[in-house]
Every structure is written in C-alpha cells, then in structure tokens.
Amino acid sequence: MAETPVTGNVPTADPSVQELVLQNIYMKDASFEAPSGPNIPTTEWSPQFGLNMNTAGSTLADNLHEVVLTITLEAKLGERVAYLVEVKQAGMFLIRNYSLDESRRIVGGFCPGVLFPYARQAVSDLIMRGGFPPFLLPPVNFDQLFQQSIEQAAQPQAAVN
C-alpha cells in the first residue's frame, strides 16, 4: 500500500492529476423591478417573456476561475412591463491540468450548468416575492450552447479566408 503525504488533514494533491473542484457558489448581484407594482391584473395572466442568458469567466488566481451566469427575465403584458428580474449567480472553480480548449469548455459549458439550478431558484423566488405567479426557467444545455458559440465564431473567419 502506497503512502500519501498528508498536510494537516488533507492529502497532498498529485500535481499531474486533472482537478475540477467547486470552491464556492454565491450570488453576485440580484434585482427585481415591478414598475406598475400591484396594478397589473394577474387574473388574466398571459405575459410575453423575454429571456437573456450570458456567461462570463475570469481567472482569479493560478488555476482558480470565477464563472458568472447572468439571467435576465422580462415579463410584459402588451406594452406594460410586469416585472424585470436579473440574477448574477457566480461560482469559484479550481481547474487544474486541463488543456486550454478543455478549460474553455469547462468554463463555458460545465460551470454554468452547475450554477443554473441556483440561479433558477433565485429568479423564481424573486418573482414570487414580488407577488406574481410562479415561473420556472426551462432546462438549458450549456454544453450545446457553448458548442454553437464556437461554431458561430468560426464562421466569419472561414468566410474571410
């Protein structure tokens, strides 16, 4: 049986092993606006929804990345805005010993998928606290969205060459 060197109560990591570890999940920003307040009739509630999602990643330290998933949801009845919700759900991820392409795929696809259930719950809670009927965001395949963004970014370059 091989012995693993121990520092405190944590085994020393093998420097060549790939690691992907969630360090922290936190709400970076959240806002809720209901311009007309309770003056919007919810008895005939059939709004048009506008949904926008964005992800951003940054390097905080060597191998430590912050990923922020921003979700903006607007509900309108005709021309009147019933509510506008924006949530920025963030997480810190340790990503070690992956290639640059693999790290980009993790930050752009995997990490937002980890953050999404937290952001989804925050959006739902804000809407209900605002006095509106519940709304649950549909599931999202962030790996597929990331792949589509890579393909779209490659198209203009192919047209130029």
C-alpha atoms as one frame of an Amber mdcrd trajectory, in Angstrom:
protein
   0.000   0.000   0.000   1.438   3.354  -1.028   1.508   6.161   1.475   0.111
   9.588   0.613   1.887  12.556   2.166  -0.526  14.474   4.390  -0.561  18.180
   5.211  -2.948  18.724   8.119  -5.985  16.553   7.315  -5.792  16.992   3.538
  -3.744  14.668   1.288  -1.231  16.466  -0.936  -2.535  16.543  -4.498  -0.585
  14.904  -7.271   0.492  17.884  -9.442  -0.174  15.958 -12.683  -3.755  14.906
 -11.880  -6.624  16.792 -13.526  -8.809  18.525 -10.981 -12.156  20.260 -11.255
 -13.386  21.353  -7.842 -16.198  23.718  -6.953 -14.801  26.070  -4.313 -17.767
  28.376  -3.678 -21.184  29.376  -5.028 -22.530  32.846  -4.327 -24.992  35.463
  -5.509 -23.011  38.271  -7.119 -25.991  40.516  -7.875 -29.789  40.318  -7.993
 -32.501  42.808  -8.834 -36.260  42.778  -9.199 -38.348  45.571 -10.683 -42.120
  45.757 -10.952 -42.753  49.229 -12.464 -46.538  49.021 -12.144 -46.458  47.154
  -8.852 -49.757  45.532  -7.944 -51.617  47.488 -10.654 -51.064  44.671 -13.157
 -54.074  42.330 -13.231 -52.920  38.746 -12.669 -56.374  37.222 -13.212 -55.750
  37.149 -16.969 -52.046  36.429 -16.630 -50.570  35.580 -20.026 -47.452  37.721
 -20.422 -44.833  37.625 -23.128 -41.474  36.642 -21.675 -38.057  37.812 -22.823
 -35.182  35.702 -21.552 -31.489  36.514 -21.912 -28.611  34.441 -20.524 -24.931
  35.242 -20.535 -21.854  33.646 -19.030 -18.522  35.209 -18.214 -15.358  33.687
 -16.834 -12.298  35.256 -15.301  -9.120  33.994 -13.689  -8.804  34.940 -10.022
  -5.514  33.155  -9.341  -3.462  30.341 -10.794  -6.000  27.589 -11.648  -8.839
  29.417  -9.834 -11.644  30.719 -12.047 -14.759  32.738 -11.342 -17.719  31.976
 -13.589 -20.777  34.248 -13.587 -24.109  33.193 -15.063 -26.376  36.192 -15.712
 -30.073  35.600 -16.289 -32.404  38.445 -17.236 -36.130  37.764 -17.490 -38.726
  40.335 -18.508 -42.497  39.750 -18.383 -44.705  42.112 -20.409 -48.451  42.420
 -20.750 -48.889  44.249 -24.032 -46.528  47.197 -23.761 -46.507  47.257 -19.953
 -43.619  45.664 -18.114 -44.991  43.484 -15.332 -41.565  42.681 -13.929 -37.897
  42.532 -14.755 -35.579  40.152 -12.899 -31.809  39.938 -13.195 -29.683  37.437
 -11.281 -25.914  37.054 -11.436 -25.059  33.686  -9.931 -21.340  33.102  -9.506
 -19.015  30.300  -8.571 -15.319  29.767  -7.991 -13.873  26.673  -9.616 -10.448
  25.114  -9.263  -9.492  23.879 -12.749  -6.066  22.266 -12.879  -4.122  20.321
 -15.535  -6.607  20.628 -18.400  -5.676  21.815 -21.870  -6.696  25.338 -22.883
  -9.566  24.002 -25.025 -10.760  21.711 -22.234 -10.617  24.568 -19.714 -12.639
  26.812 -22.034 -15.254  24.077 -22.456 -15.437  23.615 -18.676 -15.792  27.364
 -18.019 -18.232  27.919 -20.896 -20.356  24.778 -20.623 -19.922  22.748 -17.468
 -19.643  25.532 -14.871 -22.788  27.436 -15.993 -24.636  24.112 -15.799 -23.565
  23.792 -12.157 -24.681  27.367 -11.414 -28.005  27.200 -13.282 -30.140  25.469
 -10.607 -29.117  28.131  -8.067 -29.899  30.977 -10.476 -33.174  29.311 -11.463
 -34.262  29.146  -7.826 -33.236  32.766  -7.185 -35.248  34.003 -10.196 -38.293
  32.017  -9.091 -38.043  33.285  -5.506 -37.751  36.928  -6.588 -40.802  36.646
  -8.848 -42.937  35.073  -6.132 -41.776  37.605  -3.519 -42.862  40.306  -5.959
 -46.409  38.939  -5.775 -46.514  37.354  -9.230 -47.448  33.810 -10.247 -44.560
  31.303 -10.087 -42.232  30.993 -13.064 -39.718  28.204 -13.521 -36.967  28.596
 -16.127 -36.786  25.675 -18.562 -33.726  23.391 -18.543 -30.724  24.629 -20.530
 -27.994  22.598 -22.250 -24.970  24.836 -21.724 -22.595  22.402 -23.445 -24.665
  22.680 -26.617 -24.865  26.487 -26.349 -21.090  26.653 -25.883 -20.549  24.457
 -28.964 -22.889  26.676 -31.012 -20.980  29.789 -29.939 -17.702  28.207 -31.075
 -19.216  27.274 -34.434 -20.645  30.787 -34.904 -17.309  32.363 -34.044 -15.564
  30.142 -36.617 -17.962  31.020 -39.478 -16.832  34.633 -40.060 -13.187  33.525
 -40.039 -13.927  30.840 -42.626 -15.651  33.418 -44.853 -12.634  35.768 -44.654
 -10.106  33.055 -45.634
